[in-house]
C-alpha cells in the first residue's frame, strides 16, 4: 500500500502541480549528502520517516458482509499514518523554494488523494486516502532527521497520508523486490553502470493475473520471463531508464509496455483491444 500511495502522490504532483517530469525528479529516497550531490536536475524528495497506526480511527467492532450467500464477520481495516518529510533540491536556492511552494500548494489542495489518480492496488478500496500537512509538532523531528543524515537543514514540511490496511489481505501475494547491482570502472572518472533485477505482475484491466505470459526487454538477446500462476515475472540485468518490454500472451497476442527503471512498480496491465 505504501508503494501504491507513493505512485499516486507522484502522479498528483506531476499532473495537478503542472510539473514537467523531464525537468523535475520526484524521489522517495533519504536526502543524504551523497544523494543530493548526485542530482542532475531539480528534485522533490518525499522521505518516508515514520509509519504508525492512527489509533484515533481504530474500529474494534466486527463488520458483517455476505459472500457467496453466506454471512462473514471481519474486523474493519486499520488506518496507518505515513509521514513524509518533503524537501526540494536545486542548484539555485530560489528554484528550490519555488518548487517547494508548488509542492506544498498542490498537496494542500487535496485532503483526499484523487480517485482517478489512484494506483491499481488502491482502486478497490472503499475508504478514501486522506492527507494533511502536519503541524509544528513534527518540525523538531525533521530537524533531527537532517542532523542524523549529516546534512545542513533544508526548508521542508511534513506530509501525512492515512492509508487503510486490511489485515486479512495485507499479505495476499509473494513479495517482489527490486535489486540493483552497480559496476565501477576503476578510478578513471568514468561513471559506473547499473543493472537492475526487476519483478512485477501482468494483469488484465480488471485486475486478474495472467499466467504463461512471456515478458522480455524489446530487442534484447536476454531470455524472456514467463509469468507464474500469480501472474508474476522477474527480469535480470535490465538497463536503467525508459525500457520497452515485449509482452506476449500464450495465444501469440503481443503488446509493448514501457517501464521506468528504477521505479516503485513494474506491474503491467494488458490492454484489451476492441
mmCIF file of C-alpha atoms in Angstrom:
data_model
loop_
_atom_site.group_PDB
_atom_site.id
_atom_site.type_symbol
_atom_site.label_atom_id
_atom_site.label_comp_id
_atom_site.label_asym_id
_atom_site.label_seq_id
_atom_site.Cartn_x
_atom_site.Cartn_y
_atom_site.Cartn_z
ATOM 1 C CA UNK A 1 0.000 0.000 0.000
ATOM 2 C CA UNK A 2 2.842 2.407 0.762
ATOM 3 C CA UNK A 3 4.394 1.963 -2.677
ATOM 4 C CA UNK A 4 0.986 2.386 -4.329
ATOM 5 C CA UNK A 5 0.416 5.574 -2.326
ATOM 6 C CA UNK A 6 3.806 6.892 -3.457
ATOM 7 C CA UNK A 7 2.892 6.239 -7.091
ATOM 8 C CA UNK A 8 -0.309 8.213 -6.626
ATOM 9 C CA UNK A 9 1.495 11.126 -4.940
ATOM 10 C CA UNK A 10 3.952 11.229 -7.849
ATOM 11 C CA UNK A 11 1.125 11.407 -10.386
ATOM 12 C CA UNK A 12 -0.624 14.064 -8.302
ATOM 13 C CA UNK A 13 2.429 16.328 -8.202
ATOM 14 C CA UNK A 14 3.157 15.960 -11.904
ATOM 15 C CA UNK A 15 -0.441 16.236 -13.161
ATOM 16 C CA UNK A 16 -2.054 18.681 -10.740
ATOM 17 C CA UNK A 17 1.095 20.642 -9.953
ATOM 18 C CA UNK A 18 1.806 21.110 -13.670
ATOM 19 C CA UNK A 19 5.379 19.954 -13.149
ATOM 20 C CA UNK A 20 7.264 18.623 -16.158
ATOM 21 C CA UNK A 21 8.769 15.175 -15.346
ATOM 22 C CA UNK A 22 11.525 15.895 -17.860
ATOM 23 C CA UNK A 23 12.659 18.852 -15.768
ATOM 24 C CA UNK A 24 11.929 17.763 -12.196
ATOM 25 C CA UNK A 25 12.644 14.438 -10.496
ATOM 26 C CA UNK A 26 10.356 13.104 -7.761
ATOM 27 C CA UNK A 27 12.093 10.771 -5.329
ATOM 28 C CA UNK A 28 11.350 8.887 -2.110
ATOM 29 C CA UNK A 29 14.987 8.379 -1.096
ATOM 30 C CA UNK A 30 16.699 9.600 2.051
ATOM 31 C CA UNK A 31 18.128 13.060 1.187
ATOM 32 C CA UNK A 32 21.675 12.315 2.298
ATOM 33 C CA UNK A 33 24.647 14.442 1.284
ATOM 34 C CA UNK A 34 25.645 11.804 -1.288
ATOM 35 C CA UNK A 35 22.121 11.655 -2.749
ATOM 36 C CA UNK A 36 21.877 15.439 -3.028
ATOM 37 C CA UNK A 37 25.279 15.609 -4.723
ATOM 38 C CA UNK A 38 24.223 13.074 -7.377
ATOM 39 C CA UNK A 39 21.150 15.029 -8.573
ATOM 40 C CA UNK A 40 21.428 16.143 -12.185
ATOM 41 C CA UNK A 41 18.174 18.133 -12.190
ATOM 42 C CA UNK A 42 15.883 19.775 -9.614
ATOM 43 C CA UNK A 43 14.138 17.289 -7.346
ATOM 44 C CA UNK A 44 11.215 16.967 -4.965
ATOM 45 C CA UNK A 45 12.018 14.405 -2.297
ATOM 46 C CA UNK A 46 9.422 12.764 -0.048
ATOM 47 C CA UNK A 47 11.364 10.837 2.582
ATOM 48 C CA UNK A 48 9.190 8.362 4.491
ATOM 49 C CA UNK A 49 10.460 8.729 8.057
ATOM 50 C CA UNK A 50 7.627 7.433 10.220
ATOM 51 C CA UNK A 51 4.830 4.849 9.960
ATOM 52 C CA UNK A 52 2.421 4.258 12.824
ATOM 53 C CA UNK A 53 -1.181 3.245 13.403
ATOM 54 C CA UNK A 54 -3.733 6.028 13.732
ATOM 55 C CA UNK A 55 -5.410 4.776 16.897
ATOM 56 C CA UNK A 56 -7.996 7.581 16.828
ATOM 57 C CA UNK A 57 -9.548 5.940 13.764
ATOM 58 C CA UNK A 58 -9.332 2.344 15.014
ATOM 59 C CA UNK A 59 -12.616 0.437 14.982
ATOM 60 C CA UNK A 60 -12.861 -2.728 17.047
ATOM 61 C CA UNK A 61 -16.406 -3.878 16.260
ATOM 62 C CA UNK A 62 -16.815 -6.599 13.647
ATOM 63 C CA UNK A 63 -18.492 -5.850 10.323
ATOM 64 C CA UNK A 64 -20.887 -8.333 8.727
ATOM 65 C CA UNK A 65 -20.811 -8.938 4.982
ATOM 66 C CA UNK A 66 -22.307 -11.538 2.671
ATOM 67 C CA UNK A 67 -20.006 -13.573 0.426
ATOM 68 C CA UNK A 68 -21.496 -16.197 -1.902
ATOM 69 C CA UNK A 69 -24.720 -16.122 0.065
ATOM 70 C CA UNK A 70 -23.009 -16.621 3.420
ATOM 71 C CA UNK A 71 -22.520 -14.088 6.206
ATOM 72 C CA UNK A 72 -18.955 -13.301 7.198
ATOM 73 C CA UNK A 73 -17.754 -11.246 10.161
ATOM 74 C CA UNK A 74 -14.474 -9.427 9.932
ATOM 75 C CA UNK A 75 -12.681 -6.513 11.531
ATOM 76 C CA UNK A 76 -12.681 -3.269 9.536
ATOM 77 C CA UNK A 77 -9.382 -2.071 8.075
ATOM 78 C CA UNK A 78 -6.921 -0.329 10.372
ATOM 79 C CA UNK A 79 -5.532 3.110 9.496
ATOM 80 C CA UNK A 80 -1.825 3.837 9.265
ATOM 81 C CA UNK A 81 -0.305 7.337 9.148
ATOM 82 C CA UNK A 82 2.683 7.532 6.807
ATOM 83 C CA UNK A 83 4.747 10.669 7.430
ATOM 84 C CA UNK A 84 6.908 12.105 4.654
ATOM 85 C CA UNK A 85 9.484 14.871 5.008
ATOM 86 C CA UNK A 86 9.068 16.879 1.794
ATOM 87 C CA UNK A 87 12.089 18.878 0.676
ATOM 88 C CA UNK A 88 13.322 20.269 -2.634
ATOM 89 C CA UNK A 89 16.808 20.383 -4.099
ATOM 90 C CA UNK A 90 18.192 22.531 -6.918
ATOM 91 C CA UNK A 91 21.413 24.314 -7.804
ATOM 92 C CA UNK A 92 19.701 27.673 -7.352
ATOM 93 C CA UNK A 93 18.091 28.282 -3.947
ATOM 94 C CA UNK A 94 15.275 30.334 -5.491
ATOM 95 C CA UNK A 95 14.380 27.414 -7.771
ATOM 96 C CA UNK A 96 14.286 25.069 -4.772
ATOM 97 C CA UNK A 97 11.978 27.465 -2.916
ATOM 98 C CA UNK A 98 9.637 27.828 -5.904
ATOM 99 C CA UNK A 99 9.492 24.070 -6.246
ATOM 100 C CA UNK A 100 8.797 23.600 -2.532
ATOM 101 C CA UNK A 101 5.953 26.128 -2.673
ATOM 102 C CA UNK A 102 4.465 24.422 -5.742
ATOM 103 C CA UNK A 103 4.592 21.046 -3.995
ATOM 104 C CA UNK A 104 3.062 22.462 -0.800
ATOM 105 C CA UNK A 105 0.165 24.190 -2.561
ATOM 106 C CA UNK A 106 -0.526 21.163 -4.772
ATOM 107 C CA UNK A 107 -0.641 18.702 -1.891
ATOM 108 C CA UNK A 108 -2.734 21.011 0.319
ATOM 109 C CA UNK A 109 -5.378 21.258 -2.402
ATOM 110 C CA UNK A 110 -6.261 17.587 -1.992
ATOM 111 C CA UNK A 111 -7.337 16.458 1.507
ATOM 112 C CA UNK A 112 -8.014 13.113 -0.180
ATOM 113 C CA UNK A 113 -5.924 11.532 -2.932
ATOM 114 C CA UNK A 114 -7.983 11.838 -6.160
ATOM 115 C CA UNK A 115 -9.662 8.513 -7.081
ATOM 116 C CA UNK A 116 -8.766 8.897 -10.775
ATOM 117 C CA UNK A 117 -5.052 9.018 -9.899
ATOM 118 C CA UNK A 118 -5.012 6.089 -7.503
ATOM 119 C CA UNK A 119 -2.633 3.244 -8.290
ATOM 120 C CA UNK A 120 -4.213 -0.125 -9.130
ATOM 121 C CA UNK A 121 -3.628 -1.531 -5.637
ATOM 122 C CA UNK A 122 -5.719 1.293 -4.135
ATOM 123 C CA UNK A 123 -8.630 1.483 -6.572
ATOM 124 C CA UNK A 124 -10.627 -1.340 -4.965
ATOM 125 C CA UNK A 125 -10.664 0.281 -1.517
ATOM 126 C CA UNK A 126 -13.919 1.824 -0.348
ATOM 127 C CA UNK A 127 -12.059 4.060 2.124
ATOM 128 C CA UNK A 128 -10.540 7.337 0.875
ATOM 129 C CA UNK A 129 -6.862 8.027 1.453
ATOM 130 C CA UNK A 130 -6.856 11.216 3.495
ATOM 131 C CA UNK A 131 -3.901 13.578 3.668
ATOM 132 C CA UNK A 132 -2.764 16.590 5.622
ATOM 133 C CA UNK A 133 0.215 18.853 6.049
ATOM 134 C CA UNK A 134 1.364 18.242 9.617
ATOM 135 C CA UNK A 135 1.645 20.944 12.229
ATOM 136 C CA UNK A 136 4.538 22.210 14.323
ATOM 137 C CA UNK A 137 4.891 19.042 16.425
ATOM 138 C CA UNK A 138 6.802 17.391 13.568
ATOM 139 C CA UNK A 139 9.185 20.306 12.904
ATOM 140 C CA UNK A 140 11.668 19.280 15.604
ATOM 141 C CA UNK A 141 11.659 15.680 14.367
ATOM 142 C CA UNK A 142 12.575 16.796 10.845
ATOM 143 C CA UNK A 143 15.408 18.946 12.215
ATOM 144 C CA UNK A 144 16.730 15.841 13.943
ATOM 145 C CA UNK A 145 16.464 13.925 10.659
ATOM 146 C CA UNK A 146 18.720 16.392 8.857
ATOM 147 C CA UNK A 147 21.231 16.194 11.690
ATOM 148 C CA UNK A 148 21.170 12.399 11.663
ATOM 149 C CA UNK A 149 21.985 12.384 7.937
ATOM 150 C CA UNK A 150 24.805 14.876 8.412
ATOM 151 C CA UNK A 151 23.161 17.441 6.133
ATOM 152 C CA UNK A 152 22.533 21.117 6.751
ATOM 153 C CA UNK A 153 18.811 21.603 7.370
ATOM 154 C CA UNK A 154 16.746 22.442 4.292
ATOM 155 C CA UNK A 155 13.297 24.058 4.175
ATOM 156 C CA UNK A 156 10.788 21.215 4.392
ATOM 157 C CA UNK A 157 7.287 20.315 5.511
ATOM 158 C CA UNK A 158 5.699 17.147 6.848
ATOM 159 C CA UNK A 159 3.055 15.478 4.682
ATOM 160 C CA UNK A 160 0.886 12.744 6.214
ATOM 161 C CA UNK A 161 -1.076 10.160 4.231
ATOM 162 C CA UNK A 162 -3.519 7.963 6.137
ATOM 163 C CA UNK A 163 -3.613 4.560 4.456
ATOM 164 C CA UNK A 164 -6.167 1.823 5.224
ATOM 165 C CA UNK A 165 -4.739 -1.624 5.885
ATOM 166 C CA UNK A 166 -6.871 -4.758 5.559
ATOM 167 C CA UNK A 167 -5.029 -7.144 7.869
ATOM 168 C CA UNK A 168 -6.674 -10.176 6.242
ATOM 169 C CA UNK A 169 -5.488 -9.184 2.750
ATOM 170 C CA UNK A 170 -2.220 -7.389 3.532
ATOM 171 C CA UNK A 171 -0.111 -10.434 2.586
ATOM 172 C CA UNK A 172 -2.003 -11.920 -0.331
ATOM 173 C CA UNK A 173 0.890 -12.274 -2.787
ATOM 174 C CA UNK A 174 4.620 -13.064 -2.612
ATOM 175 C CA UNK A 175 6.950 -10.133 -2.016
ATOM 176 C CA UNK A 176 8.725 -8.893 -5.151
ATOM 177 C CA UNK A 177 11.735 -6.625 -4.672
ATOM 178 C CA UNK A 178 13.970 -4.618 -6.971
ATOM 179 C CA UNK A 179 17.688 -5.306 -6.757
ATOM 180 C CA UNK A 180 20.295 -3.118 -8.421
ATOM 181 C CA UNK A 181 23.916 -4.087 -8.984
ATOM 182 C CA UNK A 182 26.421 -1.338 -9.750
ATOM 183 C CA UNK A 183 29.697 -1.961 -11.532
ATOM 184 C CA UNK A 184 32.505 0.603 -11.292
ATOM 185 C CA UNK A 185 35.225 1.139 -13.872
ATOM 186 C CA UNK A 186 38.166 1.896 -11.683
ATOM 187 C CA UNK A 187 39.436 5.333 -10.745
ATOM 188 C CA UNK A 188 39.477 6.884 -14.208
ATOM 189 C CA UNK A 189 36.389 9.015 -13.589
ATOM 190 C CA UNK A 190 34.058 7.048 -15.848
ATOM 191 C CA UNK A 191 30.563 6.740 -14.387
ATOM 192 C CA UNK A 192 29.534 3.364 -13.078
ATOM 193 C CA UNK A 193 26.892 1.246 -14.776
ATOM 194 C CA UNK A 194 23.763 -0.023 -13.068
ATOM 195 C CA UNK A 195 21.945 -3.257 -13.864
ATOM 196 C CA UNK A 196 18.656 -3.838 -12.107
ATOM 197 C CA UNK A 197 16.707 -7.011 -11.375
ATOM 198 C CA UNK A 198 13.017 -6.190 -11.569
ATOM 199 C CA UNK A 199 9.815 -8.071 -10.831
ATOM 200 C CA UNK A 200 6.132 -7.392 -11.327
ATOM 201 C CA UNK A 201 2.738 -8.807 -12.193
ATOM 202 C CA UNK A 202 0.900 -8.934 -15.524
ATOM 203 C CA UNK A 203 -2.831 -8.326 -15.072
ATOM 204 C CA UNK A 204 -5.940 -7.735 -17.121
ATOM 205 C CA UNK A 205 -7.650 -4.356 -16.906
ATOM 206 C CA UNK A 206 -9.998 -5.871 -14.327
ATOM 207 C CA UNK A 207 -7.053 -6.934 -12.149
ATOM 208 C CA UNK A 208 -6.924 -10.682 -12.935
ATOM 209 C CA UNK A 209 -3.334 -12.069 -13.029
ATOM 210 C CA UNK A 210 -2.313 -13.618 -16.356
ATOM 211 C CA UNK A 211 -0.425 -16.917 -16.411
ATOM 212 C CA UNK A 212 2.046 -18.077 -19.051
ATOM 213 C CA UNK A 213 2.765 -14.603 -20.434
ATOM 214 C CA UNK A 214 6.242 -14.068 -21.891
ATOM 215 C CA UNK A 215 7.896 -10.799 -20.867
ATOM 216 C CA UNK A 216 11.210 -9.652 -22.341
ATOM 217 C CA UNK A 217 13.160 -6.464 -22.936
ATOM 218 C CA UNK A 218 12.492 -5.418 -26.529
ATOM 219 C CA UNK A 219 15.413 -6.001 -28.915
ATOM 220 C CA UNK A 220 17.389 -7.802 -26.220
ATOM 221 C CA UNK A 221 19.001 -11.213 -26.513
ATOM 222 C CA UNK A 222 18.233 -11.959 -22.864
ATOM 223 C CA UNK A 223 15.854 -14.827 -22.184
ATOM 224 C CA UNK A 224 12.207 -13.901 -21.679
ATOM 225 C CA UNK A 225 10.480 -14.419 -18.330
ATOM 226 C CA UNK A 226 7.218 -16.378 -18.144
ATOM 227 C CA UNK A 227 4.582 -15.377 -15.608
ATOM 228 C CA UNK A 228 3.619 -17.945 -12.978
ATOM 229 C CA UNK A 229 0.165 -18.821 -11.651
ATOM 230 C CA UNK A 230 0.009 -15.472 -9.847
ATOM 231 C CA UNK A 231 0.985 -13.501 -12.945
ATOM 232 C CA UNK A 232 4.445 -12.718 -11.567
ATOM 233 C CA UNK A 233 7.610 -12.321 -13.629
ATOM 234 C CA UNK A 234 11.238 -11.425 -12.982
ATOM 235 C CA UNK A 235 13.789 -9.962 -15.383
ATOM 236 C CA UNK A 236 17.507 -9.736 -14.726
ATOM 237 C CA UNK A 237 20.152 -7.165 -15.693
ATOM 238 C CA UNK A 238 17.654 -4.628 -17.014
ATOM 239 C CA UNK A 239 19.228 -1.283 -18.022
ATOM 240 C CA UNK A 240 18.203 1.976 -16.383
ATOM 241 C CA UNK A 241 15.852 4.495 -17.972
ATOM 242 C CA UNK A 242 12.753 4.045 -20.111
ATOM 243 C CA UNK A 243 12.707 0.345 -21.040
ATOM 244 C CA UNK A 244 10.212 -1.122 -23.560
ATOM 245 C CA UNK A 245 9.019 -4.634 -22.702
ATOM 246 C CA UNK A 246 7.619 -7.139 -25.188
ATOM 247 C CA UNK A 247 4.584 -8.861 -23.664
ATOM 248 C CA UNK A 248 3.226 -11.980 -25.412
ATOM 249 C CA UNK A 249 0.173 -13.976 -24.333
ATOM 250 C CA UNK A 250 0.082 -17.785 -24.728
ATOM 251 C CA UNK A 251 -2.142 -17.350 -27.820
ATOM 252 C CA UNK A 252 0.516 -15.208 -29.504
ATOM 253 C CA UNK A 253 -1.144 -11.843 -28.932
ATOM 254 C CA UNK A 254 1.525 -9.225 -28.384
ATOM 255 C CA UNK A 255 1.796 -5.749 -26.896
ATOM 256 C CA UNK A 256 4.564 -3.427 -25.750
ATOM 257 C CA UNK A 257 4.706 -1.930 -22.270
ATOM 258 C CA UNK A 258 7.231 0.680 -21.189
ATOM 259 C CA UNK A 259 8.583 0.784 -17.633
ATOM 260 C CA UNK A 260 10.955 3.203 -15.945
ATOM 261 C CA UNK A 261 13.958 1.602 -14.229
ATOM 262 C CA UNK A 262 14.382 2.068 -11.336
ATOM 263 C CA UNK A 263 10.779 2.585 -10.279
ATOM 264 C CA UNK A 264 8.384 1.725 -7.448
ATOM 265 C CA UNK A 265 6.403 -0.744 -9.580
ATOM 266 C CA UNK A 266 6.885 -2.822 -12.712
ATOM 267 C CA UNK A 267 3.349 -4.206 -12.975
ATOM 268 C CA UNK A 268 1.887 -4.469 -16.491
ATOM 269 C CA UNK A 269 -1.770 -4.103 -17.442
ATOM 270 C CA UNK A 270 -2.784 -5.988 -20.596
ATOM 271 C CA UNK A 271 -4.956 -3.612 -22.594
ATOM 272 C CA UNK A 272 -7.806 -5.442 -24.290
ATOM 273 C CA UNK A 273 -8.064 -4.248 -27.868
ATOM 274 C CA UNK A 274 -11.536 -3.521 -29.295
#
